[in-house]
Each structure stands twice: as structure tokens, then as C-alpha cells.
mmCIF file with all atom_site columns, C-alpha atoms in Angstrom:
data_model
loop_
_atom_site.group_PDB
_atom_site.id
_atom_site.type_symbol
_atom_site.label_atom_id
_atom_site.label_alt_id
_atom_site.label_comp_id
_atom_site.label_asym_id
_atom_site.label_entity_id
_atom_site.label_seq_id
_atom_site.pdbx_PDB_ins_code
_atom_site.Cartn_x
_atom_site.Cartn_y
_atom_site.Cartn_z
_atom_site.occupancy
_atom_site.B_iso_or_equiv
_atom_site.pdbx_formal_charge
_atom_site.auth_seq_id
_atom_site.auth_comp_id
_atom_site.auth_asym_id
_atom_site.auth_atom_id
_atom_site.pdbx_PDB_model_num
ATOM 1   C CA . UNK A 1 1   ? 58.991 128.751 -111.742 1.00 0.00 ? 10  UNK A CA 1
ATOM 2   C CA . UNK A 1 2   ? 55.773 130.924 -111.001 1.00 0.00 ? 11  UNK A CA 1
ATOM 3   C CA . UNK A 1 3   ? 52.623 129.352 -111.477 1.00 0.00 ? 12  UNK A CA 1
ATOM 4   C CA . UNK A 1 4   ? 49.269 130.936 -112.500 1.00 0.00 ? 13  UNK A CA 1
ATOM 5   C CA . UNK A 1 5   ? 48.169 133.703 -110.157 1.00 0.00 ? 14  UNK A CA 1
ATOM 6   C CA . UNK A 1 6   ? 44.872 135.318 -109.574 1.00 0.00 ? 15  UNK A CA 1
ATOM 7   C CA . UNK A 1 7   ? 43.665 138.132 -107.805 1.00 0.00 ? 16  UNK A CA 1
ATOM 8   C CA . UNK A 1 8   ? 41.899 139.043 -105.662 1.00 0.00 ? 17  UNK A CA 1
ATOM 9   C CA . UNK A 1 9   ? 41.515 135.546 -104.014 1.00 0.00 ? 18  UNK A CA 1
ATOM 10  C CA . UNK A 1 10  ? 38.217 136.504 -102.097 1.00 0.00 ? 19  UNK A CA 1
ATOM 11  C CA . UNK A 1 11  ? 35.719 139.216 -103.011 1.00 0.00 ? 20  UNK A CA 1
ATOM 12  C CA . UNK A 1 12  ? 32.442 139.890 -101.758 1.00 0.00 ? 21  UNK A CA 1
ATOM 13  C CA . UNK A 1 13  ? 30.059 142.271 -103.624 1.00 0.00 ? 22  UNK A CA 1
ATOM 14  C CA . UNK A 1 14  ? 26.770 143.429 -103.086 1.00 0.00 ? 23  UNK A CA 1
ATOM 15  C CA . UNK A 1 15  ? 24.054 142.447 -105.657 1.00 0.00 ? 24  UNK A CA 1
ATOM 16  C CA . UNK A 1 16  ? 24.281 144.747 -108.568 1.00 0.00 ? 25  UNK A CA 1
ATOM 17  C CA . UNK A 1 17  ? 27.695 145.558 -108.174 1.00 0.00 ? 26  UNK A CA 1
ATOM 18  C CA . UNK A 1 18  ? 30.097 144.945 -111.001 1.00 0.00 ? 27  UNK A CA 1
ATOM 19  C CA . UNK A 1 19  ? 33.492 143.223 -110.191 1.00 0.00 ? 28  UNK A CA 1
ATOM 20  C CA . UNK A 1 20  ? 36.616 142.604 -111.844 1.00 0.00 ? 29  UNK A CA 1
ATOM 21  C CA . UNK A 1 21  ? 38.691 139.529 -111.408 1.00 0.00 ? 30  UNK A CA 1
ATOM 22  C CA . UNK A 1 22  ? 42.407 139.134 -112.762 1.00 0.00 ? 31  UNK A CA 1
ATOM 23  C CA . UNK A 1 23  ? 44.328 136.228 -114.169 1.00 0.00 ? 32  UNK A CA 1
ATOM 24  C CA . UNK A 1 24  ? 48.130 136.165 -114.455 1.00 0.00 ? 33  UNK A CA 1
ATOM 25  C CA . UNK A 1 25  ? 49.132 132.937 -116.462 1.00 0.00 ? 34  UNK A CA 1
ATOM 26  C CA . UNK A 1 26  ? 52.374 131.173 -116.647 1.00 0.00 ? 35  UNK A CA 1
ATOM 27  C CA . UNK A 1 27  ? 54.933 133.090 -118.534 1.00 0.00 ? 36  UNK A CA 1
ATOM 28  C CA . UNK A 1 28  ? 55.088 131.772 -122.135 1.00 0.00 ? 37  UNK A CA 1
ATOM 29  C CA . UNK A 1 29  ? 51.556 130.351 -121.954 1.00 0.00 ? 38  UNK A CA 1
ATOM 30  C CA . UNK A 1 30  ? 49.361 131.278 -125.043 1.00 0.00 ? 39  UNK A CA 1
ATOM 31  C CA . UNK A 1 31  ? 46.379 129.466 -124.199 1.00 0.00 ? 40  UNK A CA 1
ATOM 32  C CA . UNK A 1 32  ? 44.321 130.983 -121.214 1.00 0.00 ? 41  UNK A CA 1
ATOM 33  C CA . UNK A 1 33  ? 41.027 129.355 -119.730 1.00 0.00 ? 42  UNK A CA 1
ATOM 34  C CA . UNK A 1 34  ? 38.245 130.600 -117.279 1.00 0.00 ? 43  UNK A CA 1
ATOM 35  C CA . UNK A 1 35  ? 36.295 128.323 -115.112 1.00 0.00 ? 44  UNK A CA 1
ATOM 36  C CA . UNK A 1 36  ? 33.367 128.748 -112.708 1.00 0.00 ? 45  UNK A CA 1
ATOM 37  C CA . UNK A 1 37  ? 33.361 126.234 -109.762 1.00 0.00 ? 46  UNK A CA 1
ATOM 38  C CA . UNK A 1 38  ? 29.857 126.218 -107.965 1.00 0.00 ? 47  UNK A CA 1
ATOM 39  C CA . UNK A 1 39  ? 29.881 124.748 -104.184 1.00 0.00 ? 48  UNK A CA 1
ATOM 40  C CA . UNK A 1 40  ? 30.117 121.271 -104.342 1.00 0.00 ? 49  UNK A CA 1
ATOM 41  C CA . UNK A 1 41  ? 30.211 120.951 -108.101 1.00 0.00 ? 50  UNK A CA 1
ATOM 42  C CA . UNK A 1 42  ? 33.065 120.422 -110.745 1.00 0.00 ? 51  UNK A CA 1
ATOM 43  C CA . UNK A 1 43  ? 34.649 123.276 -112.543 1.00 0.00 ? 52  UNK A CA 1
ATOM 44  C CA . UNK A 1 44  ? 32.634 124.428 -115.581 1.00 0.00 ? 53  UNK A CA 1
ATOM 45  C CA . UNK A 1 45  ? 34.057 126.315 -118.469 1.00 0.00 ? 54  UNK A CA 1
ATOM 46  C CA . UNK A 1 46  ? 33.429 129.831 -119.219 1.00 0.00 ? 55  UNK A CA 1
ATOM 47  C CA . UNK A 1 47  ? 35.933 130.937 -122.080 1.00 0.00 ? 56  UNK A CA 1
ATOM 48  C CA . UNK A 1 48  ? 39.153 130.598 -123.892 1.00 0.00 ? 57  UNK A CA 1
ATOM 49  C CA . UNK A 1 49  ? 41.854 132.523 -125.246 1.00 0.00 ? 58  UNK A CA 1
ATOM 50  C CA . UNK A 1 50  ? 44.696 131.903 -127.467 1.00 0.00 ? 59  UNK A CA 1
ATOM 51  C CA . UNK A 1 51  ? 47.075 135.038 -127.136 1.00 0.00 ? 60  UNK A CA 1
ATOM 52  C CA . UNK A 1 52  ? 44.596 137.866 -127.367 1.00 0.00 ? 61  UNK A CA 1
ATOM 53  C CA . UNK A 1 53  ? 41.883 136.276 -129.456 1.00 0.00 ? 62  UNK A CA 1
ATOM 54  C CA . UNK A 1 54  ? 38.836 135.079 -127.777 1.00 0.00 ? 63  UNK A CA 1
ATOM 55  C CA . UNK A 1 55  ? 38.219 131.730 -129.447 1.00 0.00 ? 64  UNK A CA 1
ATOM 56  C CA . UNK A 1 56  ? 35.667 130.318 -127.309 1.00 0.00 ? 65  UNK A CA 1
ATOM 57  C CA . UNK A 1 57  ? 33.042 132.085 -124.982 1.00 0.00 ? 66  UNK A CA 1
ATOM 58  C CA . UNK A 1 58  ? 30.311 129.579 -125.334 1.00 0.00 ? 67  UNK A CA 1
ATOM 59  C CA . UNK A 1 59  ? 30.372 129.079 -121.513 1.00 0.00 ? 68  UNK A CA 1
ATOM 60  C CA . UNK A 1 60  ? 29.484 132.541 -120.576 1.00 0.00 ? 69  UNK A CA 1
ATOM 61  C CA . UNK A 1 61  ? 25.980 132.193 -118.602 1.00 0.00 ? 70  UNK A CA 1
ATOM 62  C CA . UNK A 1 62  ? 24.798 135.768 -119.626 1.00 0.00 ? 71  UNK A CA 1
ATOM 63  C CA . UNK A 1 63  ? 25.820 138.795 -121.385 1.00 0.00 ? 72  UNK A CA 1
ATOM 64  C CA . UNK A 1 64  ? 26.711 140.387 -117.814 1.00 0.00 ? 73  UNK A CA 1
ATOM 65  C CA . UNK A 1 65  ? 29.721 138.471 -118.150 1.00 0.00 ? 74  UNK A CA 1
ATOM 66  C CA . UNK A 1 66  ? 32.846 139.686 -120.120 1.00 0.00 ? 75  UNK A CA 1
ATOM 67  C CA . UNK A 1 67  ? 36.371 138.555 -120.296 1.00 0.00 ? 76  UNK A CA 1
ATOM 68  C CA . UNK A 1 68  ? 39.421 140.087 -122.233 1.00 0.00 ? 77  UNK A CA 1
ATOM 69  C CA . UNK A 1 69  ? 43.095 139.529 -122.709 1.00 0.00 ? 78  UNK A CA 1
ATOM 70  C CA . UNK A 1 70  ? 44.433 142.626 -124.710 1.00 0.00 ? 79  UNK A CA 1
ATOM 71  C CA . UNK A 1 71  ? 48.094 141.877 -125.008 1.00 0.00 ? 80  UNK A CA 1
ATOM 72  C CA . UNK A 1 72  ? 47.737 138.182 -124.937 1.00 0.00 ? 81  UNK A CA 1
ATOM 73  C CA . UNK A 1 73  ? 48.986 137.916 -121.099 1.00 0.00 ? 82  UNK A CA 1
ATOM 74  C CA . UNK A 1 74  ? 46.878 139.229 -118.380 1.00 0.00 ? 83  UNK A CA 1
ATOM 75  C CA . UNK A 1 75  ? 43.151 138.297 -118.562 1.00 0.00 ? 84  UNK A CA 1
ATOM 76  C CA . UNK A 1 76  ? 40.373 140.028 -116.529 1.00 0.00 ? 85  UNK A CA 1
ATOM 77  C CA . UNK A 1 77  ? 36.858 138.505 -116.114 1.00 0.00 ? 86  UNK A CA 1
ATOM 78  C CA . UNK A 1 78  ? 34.254 141.225 -115.446 1.00 0.00 ? 87  UNK A CA 1
ATOM 79  C CA . UNK A 1 79  ? 30.928 140.487 -113.839 1.00 0.00 ? 88  UNK A CA 1
ATOM 80  C CA . UNK A 1 80  ? 28.216 143.392 -114.465 1.00 0.00 ? 89  UNK A CA 1
ATOM 81  C CA . UNK A 1 81  ? 25.515 143.790 -112.026 1.00 0.00 ? 90  UNK A CA 1
ATOM 82  C CA . UNK A 1 82  ? 26.360 140.745 -109.917 1.00 0.00 ? 91  UNK A CA 1
ATOM 83  C CA . UNK A 1 83  ? 23.459 138.461 -108.769 1.00 0.00 ? 92  UNK A CA 1
ATOM 84  C CA . UNK A 1 84  ? 23.480 135.935 -105.862 1.00 0.00 ? 93  UNK A CA 1
ATOM 85  C CA . UNK A 1 85  ? 23.790 133.094 -108.495 1.00 0.00 ? 94  UNK A CA 1
ATOM 86  C CA . UNK A 1 86  ? 27.264 134.460 -109.613 1.00 0.00 ? 95  UNK A CA 1
ATOM 87  C CA . UNK A 1 87  ? 28.520 133.529 -106.247 1.00 0.00 ? 96  UNK A CA 1
ATOM 88  C CA . UNK A 1 88  ? 31.101 130.756 -106.916 1.00 0.00 ? 97  UNK A CA 1
ATOM 89  C CA . UNK A 1 89  ? 34.847 130.115 -107.272 1.00 0.00 ? 98  UNK A CA 1
ATOM 90  C CA . UNK A 1 90  ? 36.449 131.491 -110.594 1.00 0.00 ? 99  UNK A CA 1
ATOM 91  C CA . UNK A 1 91  ? 39.448 129.566 -111.559 1.00 0.00 ? 100 UNK A CA 1
ATOM 92  C CA . UNK A 1 92  ? 41.769 130.611 -114.206 1.00 0.00 ? 101 UNK A CA 1
ATOM 93  C CA . UNK A 1 93  ? 44.093 128.264 -116.162 1.00 0.00 ? 102 UNK A CA 1
ATOM 94  C CA . UNK A 1 94  ? 46.845 128.392 -118.668 1.00 0.00 ? 103 UNK A CA 1
ATOM 95  C CA . UNK A 1 95  ? 48.743 126.064 -121.153 1.00 0.00 ? 104 UNK A CA 1
ATOM 96  C CA . UNK A 1 96  ? 51.219 126.082 -123.826 1.00 0.00 ? 105 UNK A CA 1
ATOM 97  C CA . UNK A 1 97  ? 50.030 126.295 -127.383 1.00 0.00 ? 106 UNK A CA 1
ATOM 98  C CA . UNK A 1 98  ? 48.140 123.302 -128.784 1.00 0.00 ? 107 UNK A CA 1
ATOM 99  C CA . UNK A 1 99  ? 50.759 121.299 -130.918 1.00 0.00 ? 108 UNK A CA 1
ATOM 100 C CA . UNK A 1 100 ? 48.387 120.374 -133.708 1.00 0.00 ? 109 UNK A CA 1
ATOM 101 C CA . UNK A 1 101 ? 45.540 118.313 -132.963 1.00 0.00 ? 110 UNK A CA 1
ATOM 102 C CA . UNK A 1 102 ? 46.608 117.304 -129.391 1.00 0.00 ? 111 UNK A CA 1
ATOM 103 C CA . UNK A 1 103 ? 45.743 119.015 -126.257 1.00 0.00 ? 112 UNK A CA 1
ATOM 104 C CA . UNK A 1 104 ? 48.085 120.032 -123.640 1.00 0.00 ? 113 UNK A CA 1
ATOM 105 C CA . UNK A 1 105 ? 47.800 120.132 -119.969 1.00 0.00 ? 114 UNK A CA 1
ATOM 106 C CA . UNK A 1 106 ? 46.174 123.301 -118.000 1.00 0.00 ? 115 UNK A CA 1
ATOM 107 C CA . UNK A 1 107 ? 47.605 124.342 -114.935 1.00 0.00 ? 116 UNK A CA 1
ATOM 108 C CA . UNK A 1 108 ? 45.112 126.191 -112.725 1.00 0.00 ? 117 UNK A CA 1
ATOM 109 C CA . UNK A 1 109 ? 45.556 128.953 -110.104 1.00 0.00 ? 118 UNK A CA 1
ATOM 110 C CA . UNK A 1 110 ? 44.146 129.016 -106.705 1.00 0.00 ? 119 UNK A CA 1
ATOM 111 C CA . UNK A 1 111 ? 40.890 130.933 -107.775 1.00 0.00 ? 120 UNK A CA 1
ATOM 112 C CA . UNK A 1 112 ? 39.121 133.907 -106.876 1.00 0.00 ? 121 UNK A CA 1
ATOM 113 C CA . UNK A 1 113 ? 35.865 133.087 -104.310 1.00 0.00 ? 122 UNK A CA 1
ATOM 114 C CA . UNK A 1 114 ? 33.144 135.620 -105.274 1.00 0.00 ? 123 UNK A CA 1
ATOM 115 C CA . UNK A 1 115 ? 30.524 136.095 -102.730 1.00 0.00 ? 124 UNK A CA 1
ATOM 116 C CA . UNK A 1 116 ? 27.479 138.019 -103.708 1.00 0.00 ? 125 UNK A CA 1
ATOM 117 C CA . UNK A 1 117 ? 25.273 139.319 -100.876 1.00 0.00 ? 126 UNK A CA 1
ATOM 118 C CA . UNK B 2 1   ? 28.623 116.555 -126.441 1.00 0.00 ? 7   UNK B CA 1
ATOM 119 C CA . UNK B 2 2   ? 31.204 115.449 -124.057 1.00 0.00 ? 8   UNK B CA 1
ATOM 120 C CA . UNK B 2 3   ? 30.589 114.046 -120.452 1.00 0.00 ? 9   UNK B CA 1
ATOM 121 C CA . UNK B 2 4   ? 32.353 112.591 -117.513 1.00 0.00 ? 10  UNK B CA 1
ATOM 122 C CA . UNK B 2 5   ? 30.893 110.463 -114.676 1.00 0.00 ? 11  UNK B CA 1
ATOM 123 C CA . UNK B 2 6   ? 32.258 110.032 -111.347 1.00 0.00 ? 12  UNK B CA 1
ATOM 124 C CA . UNK B 2 7   ? 29.911 107.564 -109.948 1.00 0.00 ? 13  UNK B CA 1
ATOM 125 C CA . UNK B 2 8   ? 31.371 107.638 -105.931 1.00 0.00 ? 14  UNK B CA 1
ATOM 126 C CA . UNK B 2 9   ? 30.980 110.895 -104.083 1.00 0.00 ? 15  UNK B CA 1
ATOM 127 C CA . UNK B 2 10  ? 33.000 109.584 -101.470 1.00 0.00 ? 16  UNK B CA 1
ATOM 128 C CA . UNK B 2 11  ? 35.943 106.638 -101.242 1.00 0.00 ? 17  UNK B CA 1
ATOM 129 C CA . UNK B 2 12  ? 37.002 105.630 -98.114  1.00 0.00 ? 18  UNK B CA 1
ATOM 130 C CA . UNK B 2 13  ? 40.569 103.382 -97.654  1.00 0.00 ? 19  UNK B CA 1
ATOM 131 C CA . UNK B 2 14  ? 42.743 102.738 -94.791  1.00 0.00 ? 20  UNK B CA 1
ATOM 132 C CA . UNK B 2 15  ? 46.235 103.823 -94.866  1.00 0.00 ? 21  UNK B CA 1
ATOM 133 C CA . UNK B 2 16  ? 48.482 101.553 -96.834  1.00 0.00 ? 22  UNK B CA 1
ATOM 134 C CA . UNK B 2 17  ? 45.601 100.019 -99.108  1.00 0.00 ? 23  UNK B CA 1
ATOM 135 C CA . UNK B 2 18  ? 45.332 100.381 -102.642 1.00 0.00 ? 24  UNK B CA 1
ATOM 136 C CA . UNK B 2 19  ? 42.909 103.014 -103.719 1.00 0.00 ? 25  UNK B CA 1
ATOM 137 C CA . UNK B 2 20  ? 40.913 103.335 -106.818 1.00 0.00 ? 26  UNK B CA 1
ATOM 138 C CA . UNK B 2 21  ? 38.843 106.276 -107.983 1.00 0.00 ? 27  UNK B CA 1
ATOM 139 C CA . UNK B 2 22  ? 36.313 105.682 -111.009 1.00 0.00 ? 28  UNK B CA 1
ATOM 140 C CA . UNK B 2 23  ? 35.900 107.593 -113.841 1.00 0.00 ? 29  UNK B CA 1
ATOM 141 C CA . UNK B 2 24  ? 33.715 107.285 -117.383 1.00 0.00 ? 30  UNK B CA 1
ATOM 142 C CA . UNK B 2 25  ? 33.651 109.340 -119.981 1.00 0.00 ? 31  UNK B CA 1
ATOM 143 C CA . UNK B 2 26  ? 31.685 110.176 -123.539 1.00 0.00 ? 32  UNK B CA 1
ATOM 144 C CA . UNK B 2 27  ? 33.622 112.077 -126.212 1.00 0.00 ? 33  UNK B CA 1
ATOM 145 C CA . UNK B 2 28  ? 33.314 112.227 -129.788 1.00 0.00 ? 34  UNK B CA 1
ATOM 146 C CA . UNK B 2 29  ? 36.711 111.078 -131.653 1.00 0.00 ? 35  UNK B CA 1
ATOM 147 C CA . UNK B 2 30  ? 40.111 110.412 -129.623 1.00 0.00 ? 36  UNK B CA 1
ATOM 148 C CA . UNK B 2 31  ? 39.664 111.328 -125.859 1.00 0.00 ? 37  UNK B CA 1
ATOM 149 C CA . UNK B 2 32  ? 42.210 113.332 -124.062 1.00 0.00 ? 38  UNK B CA 1
ATOM 150 C CA . UNK B 2 33  ? 41.970 112.485 -120.036 1.00 0.00 ? 39  UNK B CA 1
ATOM 151 C CA . UNK B 2 34  ? 42.875 114.138 -116.989 1.00 0.00 ? 40  UNK B CA 1
ATOM 152 C CA . UNK B 2 35  ? 43.101 113.936 -113.335 1.00 0.00 ? 41  UNK B CA 1
ATOM 153 C CA . UNK B 2 36  ? 43.306 116.675 -111.162 1.00 0.00 ? 42  UNK B CA 1
ATOM 154 C CA . UNK B 2 37  ? 43.216 116.859 -107.049 1.00 0.00 ? 43  UNK B CA 1
ATOM 155 C CA . UNK B 2 38  ? 41.876 120.058 -105.087 1.00 0.00 ? 44  UNK B CA 1
ATOM 156 C CA . UNK B 2 39  ? 42.906 120.613 -101.498 1.00 0.00 ? 45  UNK B CA 1
ATOM 157 C CA . UNK B 2 40  ? 40.754 123.073 -99.520  1.00 0.00 ? 46  UNK B CA 1
ATOM 158 C CA . UNK B 2 41  ? 40.810 126.655 -100.584 1.00 0.00 ? 47  UNK B CA 1
ATOM 159 C CA . UNK B 2 42  ? 43.468 125.598 -103.559 1.00 0.00 ? 48  UNK B CA 1
ATOM 160 C CA . UNK B 2 43  ? 43.134 125.502 -106.937 1.00 0.00 ? 49  UNK B CA 1
ATOM 161 C CA . UNK B 2 44  ? 43.366 122.184 -109.139 1.00 0.00 ? 50  UNK B CA 1
ATOM 162 C CA . UNK B 2 45  ? 46.557 120.630 -109.130 1.00 0.00 ? 51  UNK B CA 1
ATOM 163 C CA . UNK B 2 46  ? 47.138 118.359 -111.956 1.00 0.00 ? 52  UNK B CA 1
ATOM 164 C CA . UNK B 2 47  ? 48.120 114.556 -111.583 1.00 0.00 ? 53  UNK B CA 1
ATOM 165 C CA . UNK B 2 48  ? 48.327 112.953 -114.914 1.00 0.00 ? 54  UNK B CA 1
ATOM 166 C CA . UNK B 2 49  ? 46.911 112.758 -118.614 1.00 0.00 ? 55  UNK B CA 1
ATOM 167 C CA . UNK B 2 50  ? 46.453 110.391 -121.112 1.00 0.00 ? 56  UNK B CA 1
ATOM 168 C CA . UNK B 2 51  ? 46.945 111.677 -124.681 1.00 0.00 ? 57  UNK B CA 1
ATOM 169 C CA . UNK B 2 52  ? 47.737 108.424 -126.646 1.00 0.00 ? 58  UNK B CA 1
ATOM 170 C CA . UNK B 2 53  ? 49.830 105.456 -126.306 1.00 0.00 ? 59  UNK B CA 1
ATOM 171 C CA . UNK B 2 54  ? 50.186 103.136 -123.054 1.00 0.00 ? 60  UNK B CA 1
ATOM 172 C CA . UNK B 2 55  ? 46.984 102.405 -121.586 1.00 0.00 ? 61  UNK B CA 1
ATOM 173 C CA . UNK B 2 56  ? 48.809 102.750 -118.098 1.00 0.00 ? 62  UNK B CA 1
ATOM 174 C CA . UNK B 2 57  ? 49.634 106.308 -117.338 1.00 0.00 ? 63  UNK B CA 1
ATOM 175 C CA . UNK B 2 58  ? 52.005 107.160 -114.134 1.00 0.00 ? 64  UNK B CA 1
ATOM 176 C CA . UNK B 2 59  ? 51.613 110.419 -112.490 1.00 0.00 ? 65  UNK B CA 1
ATOM 177 C CA . UNK B 2 60  ? 52.435 112.545 -109.653 1.00 0.00 ? 66  UNK B CA 1
ATOM 178 C CA . UNK B 2 61  ? 52.965 111.161 -105.951 1.00 0.00 ? 67  UNK B CA 1
ATOM 179 C CA . UNK B 2 62  ? 52.747 107.652 -107.042 1.00 0.00 ? 68  UNK B CA 1
ATOM 180 C CA . UNK B 2 63  ? 49.320 107.814 -108.739 1.00 0.00 ? 69  UNK B CA 1
ATOM 181 C CA . UNK B 2 64  ? 48.467 106.068 -112.003 1.00 0.00 ? 70  UNK B CA 1
ATOM 182 C CA . UNK B 2 65  ? 45.597 105.576 -113.913 1.00 0.00 ? 71  UNK B CA 1
ATOM 183 C CA . UNK B 2 66  ? 44.322 103.101 -116.416 1.00 0.00 ? 72  UNK B CA 1
ATOM 184 C CA . UNK B 2 67  ? 42.854 103.922 -119.957 1.00 0.00 ? 73  UNK B CA 1
ATOM 185 C CA . UNK B 2 68  ? 40.185 101.562 -121.106 1.00 0.00 ? 74  UNK B CA 1
ATOM 186 C CA . UNK B 2 69  ? 38.551 102.458 -124.324 1.00 0.00 ? 75  UNK B CA 1
ATOM 187 C CA . UNK B 2 70  ? 36.074 99.500  -124.716 1.00 0.00 ? 76  UNK B CA 1
ATOM 188 C CA . UNK B 2 71  ? 34.835 100.393 -121.134 1.00 0.00 ? 77  UNK B CA 1
ATOM 189 C CA . UNK B 2 72  ? 35.189 104.225 -121.787 1.00 0.00 ? 78  UNK B CA 1
ATOM 190 C CA . UNK B 2 73  ? 36.788 104.631 -118.343 1.00 0.00 ? 79  UNK B CA 1
ATOM 191 C CA . UNK B 2 74  ? 40.034 106.186 -116.928 1.00 0.00 ? 80  UNK B CA 1
ATOM 192 C CA . UNK B 2 75  ? 40.118 104.999 -113.194 1.00 0.00 ? 81  UNK B CA 1
ATOM 193 C CA . UNK B 2 76  ? 42.709 106.520 -110.934 1.00 0.00 ? 82  UNK B CA 1
ATOM 194 C CA . UNK B 2 77  ? 44.578 104.197 -108.835 1.00 0.00 ? 83  UNK B CA 1
ATOM 195 C CA . UNK B 2 78  ? 47.392 104.107 -105.977 1.00 0.00 ? 84  UNK B CA 1
ATOM 196 C CA . UNK B 2 79  ? 49.065 100.829 -104.758 1.00 0.00 ? 85  UNK B CA 1
ATOM 197 C CA . UNK B 2 80  ? 49.567 102.200 -101.224 1.00 0.00 ? 86  UNK B CA 1
ATOM 198 C CA . UNK B 2 81  ? 47.071 105.357 -100.047 1.00 0.00 ? 87  UNK B CA 1
ATOM 199 C CA . UNK B 2 82  ? 48.491 107.914 -97.666  1.00 0.00 ? 88  UNK B CA 1
ATOM 200 C CA . UNK B 2 83  ? 46.485 110.065 -95.130  1.00 0.00 ? 89  UNK B CA 1
ATOM 201 C CA . UNK B 2 84  ? 47.852 113.025 -97.187  1.00 0.00 ? 90  UNK B CA 1
ATOM 202 C CA . UNK B 2 85  ? 46.049 111.957 -100.475 1.00 0.00 ? 91  UNK B CA 1
ATOM 203 C CA . UNK B 2 86  ? 42.901 112.515 -98.845  1.00 0.00 ? 92  UNK B CA 1
ATOM 204 C CA . UNK B 2 87  ? 41.276 115.423 -100.915 1.00 0.00 ? 93  UNK B CA 1
ATOM 205 C CA . UNK B 2 88  ? 38.862 115.818 -103.628 1.00 0.00 ? 94  UNK B CA 1
ATOM 206 C CA . UNK B 2 89  ? 39.637 114.396 -106.941 1.00 0.00 ? 95  UNK B CA 1
ATOM 207 C CA . UNK B 2 90  ? 38.348 115.317 -110.494 1.00 0.00 ? 96  UNK B CA 1
ATOM 208 C CA . UNK B 2 91  ? 38.548 113.604 -113.851 1.00 0.00 ? 97  UNK B CA 1
ATOM 209 C CA . UNK B 2 92  ? 38.200 115.712 -116.936 1.00 0.00 ? 98  UNK B CA 1
ATOM 210 C CA . UNK B 2 93  ? 37.906 114.964 -120.576 1.00 0.00 ? 99  UNK B CA 1
ATOM 211 C CA . UNK B 2 94  ? 38.312 116.950 -123.964 1.00 0.00 ? 100 UNK B CA 1
ATOM 212 C CA . UNK B 2 95  ? 38.524 115.881 -127.635 1.00 0.00 ? 101 UNK B CA 1
ATOM 213 C CA . UNK B 2 96  ? 36.434 116.356 -130.880 1.00 0.00 ? 102 UNK B CA 1
ATOM 214 C CA . UNK B 2 97  ? 38.734 119.544 -131.698 1.00 0.00 ? 103 UNK B CA 1
ATOM 215 C CA . UNK B 2 98  ? 38.100 121.224 -128.574 1.00 0.00 ? 104 UNK B CA 1
ATOM 216 C CA . UNK B 2 99  ? 40.415 122.560 -125.812 1.00 0.00 ? 105 UNK B CA 1
ATOM 217 C CA . UNK B 2 100 ? 38.167 123.124 -122.840 1.00 0.00 ? 106 UNK B CA 1
ATOM 218 C CA . UNK B 2 101 ? 37.890 120.570 -120.363 1.00 0.00 ? 107 UNK B CA 1
ATOM 219 C CA . UNK B 2 102 ? 34.716 118.972 -119.142 1.00 0.00 ? 108 UNK B CA 1
ATOM 220 C CA . UNK B 2 103 ? 35.046 117.825 -115.564 1.00 0.00 ? 109 UNK B CA 1
ATOM 221 C CA . UNK B 2 104 ? 33.311 115.279 -113.525 1.00 0.00 ? 110 UNK B CA 1
ATOM 222 C CA . UNK B 2 105 ? 31.354 116.291 -110.266 1.00 0.00 ? 111 UNK B CA 1
ATOM 223 C CA . UNK B 2 106 ? 34.549 115.128 -108.089 1.00 0.00 ? 112 UNK B CA 1
ATOM 224 C CA . UNK B 2 107 ? 35.093 112.423 -105.562 1.00 0.00 ? 113 UNK B CA 1
ATOM 225 C CA . UNK B 2 108 ? 36.299 113.052 -102.059 1.00 0.00 ? 114 UNK B CA 1
ATOM 226 C CA . UNK B 2 109 ? 38.928 110.364 -100.723 1.00 0.00 ? 115 UNK B CA 1
ATOM 227 C CA . UNK B 2 110 ? 39.326 109.975 -97.295  1.00 0.00 ? 116 UNK B CA 1
ATOM 228 C CA . UNK B 2 111 ? 42.214 108.197 -96.300  1.00 0.00 ? 117 UNK B CA 1
ATOM 229 C CA . UNK B 2 112 ? 42.105 106.853 -92.410  1.00 0.00 ? 118 UNK B CA 1
ATOM 230 C CA . UNK B 2 113 ? 45.121 106.358 -90.453  1.00 0.00 ? 119 UNK B CA 1
#
């Protein structure tokens, strides 16, 4: 079946511009995650949705970062007034709903590579 | 706080030889451990996970990992490496009621012909 898709795959922005990154999760997956992967580093958690509810946004680095998932499916990560330090690959992942206290596998999309000039 | 350490930036192995990629973790409560592989310009691909049960977990493409609670380790292994296994490998952990994954810095595996 179809995996997680992300668009655009590549985005170049001038410093100060706003950008919007889109994530389409696997059909039926209620949990959705955003991660930021800087060059040469492991992914770092940004935020987590269960359906349309944003349950954890502790990883968002500043109030310039905003994520939404209004209908519990597609999600958008928005970055306002982009800075050079925002340059990274932004990864989206989805997973089935957690069963009790266990954790299910997160399946990742190909990522969006953001370059801020 | 949760954390993962991957002590080797790079592992070199000859094709046909066994490989090990090391991972140690720290987490409150029971750990949930994952291995992912990343090929150039692609996202993370799931290999295997430990949730509970047998300490030896088998995953995709012949990979396996051994959970060792006393050593807080979850090393990735494969009996016979292939050149096509060359990629970047990430260990990740969660637990303590959290869903978010905490990743290590990655280990580059280079398998030579």
C-alpha cells in the first residue's frame, strides 16, 4: 500500500520567508509525528498528533514553528520568518493508534529538505 | 530523560563477514527500542523493534538485534554482510509513557566487496 508522502521534496526559501510543508500519512494511521534532521545528525522530535489533537509540541524550537492537522489526516508544518538555522530535512511519520501502554512502529516519509538562504 | 548512544560513527566490514552496530540507551521504565536504516536522500526505513518478549529480535533483510537489559544495549547484527547493506543506521528509544522517538546520532555502515 501507499506509504507516507511528503511535499515538496525540496524547498529553497529566502531568509524571512514563510514556508509550509505537507505530510500525507498512511491511510488509517491516527498518530502523526514531525521530526527535524540536521545535516549529519539523527532526527529530533518536533511534535505529535493523535487524530486532530496535538498532544505533544515540546520539540518545536520556537514560536515560529506551527503544526496543524485539522481533519485528523493531512498535516502541515509551517515555519514563519525562516532563518538559516532552520535548514534541515523535515521528516513526517505515522503509526497506528497506540494499544494501551505499548508503542507501535512509526513509518517515515521521504522528508522535505529545506534550505534557507 | 531518554537518550541513545551509538558510539561508532562508522563501521567497516567485508562482504560475507558478520556485522555489529552498537547501541546503548537510557530510559525511565520499560524501553521500546527500534532500528531504522537511511539510504541517501530517502527517509528512514524500519528494520526491527523490541517491545517485550524474546531478547533476540529478527527483522527485515536478515538483520537481528539483541536486547540486553543489564547492559542497556540493543546491538544490531547480521551474520553475513552484503554490499547493499551500506547505509546509515539509527537506533531509537522511547518509553515512560511517551510516543516520541529519541534517536542516536547514527552509524554509517560500509561493506566492501
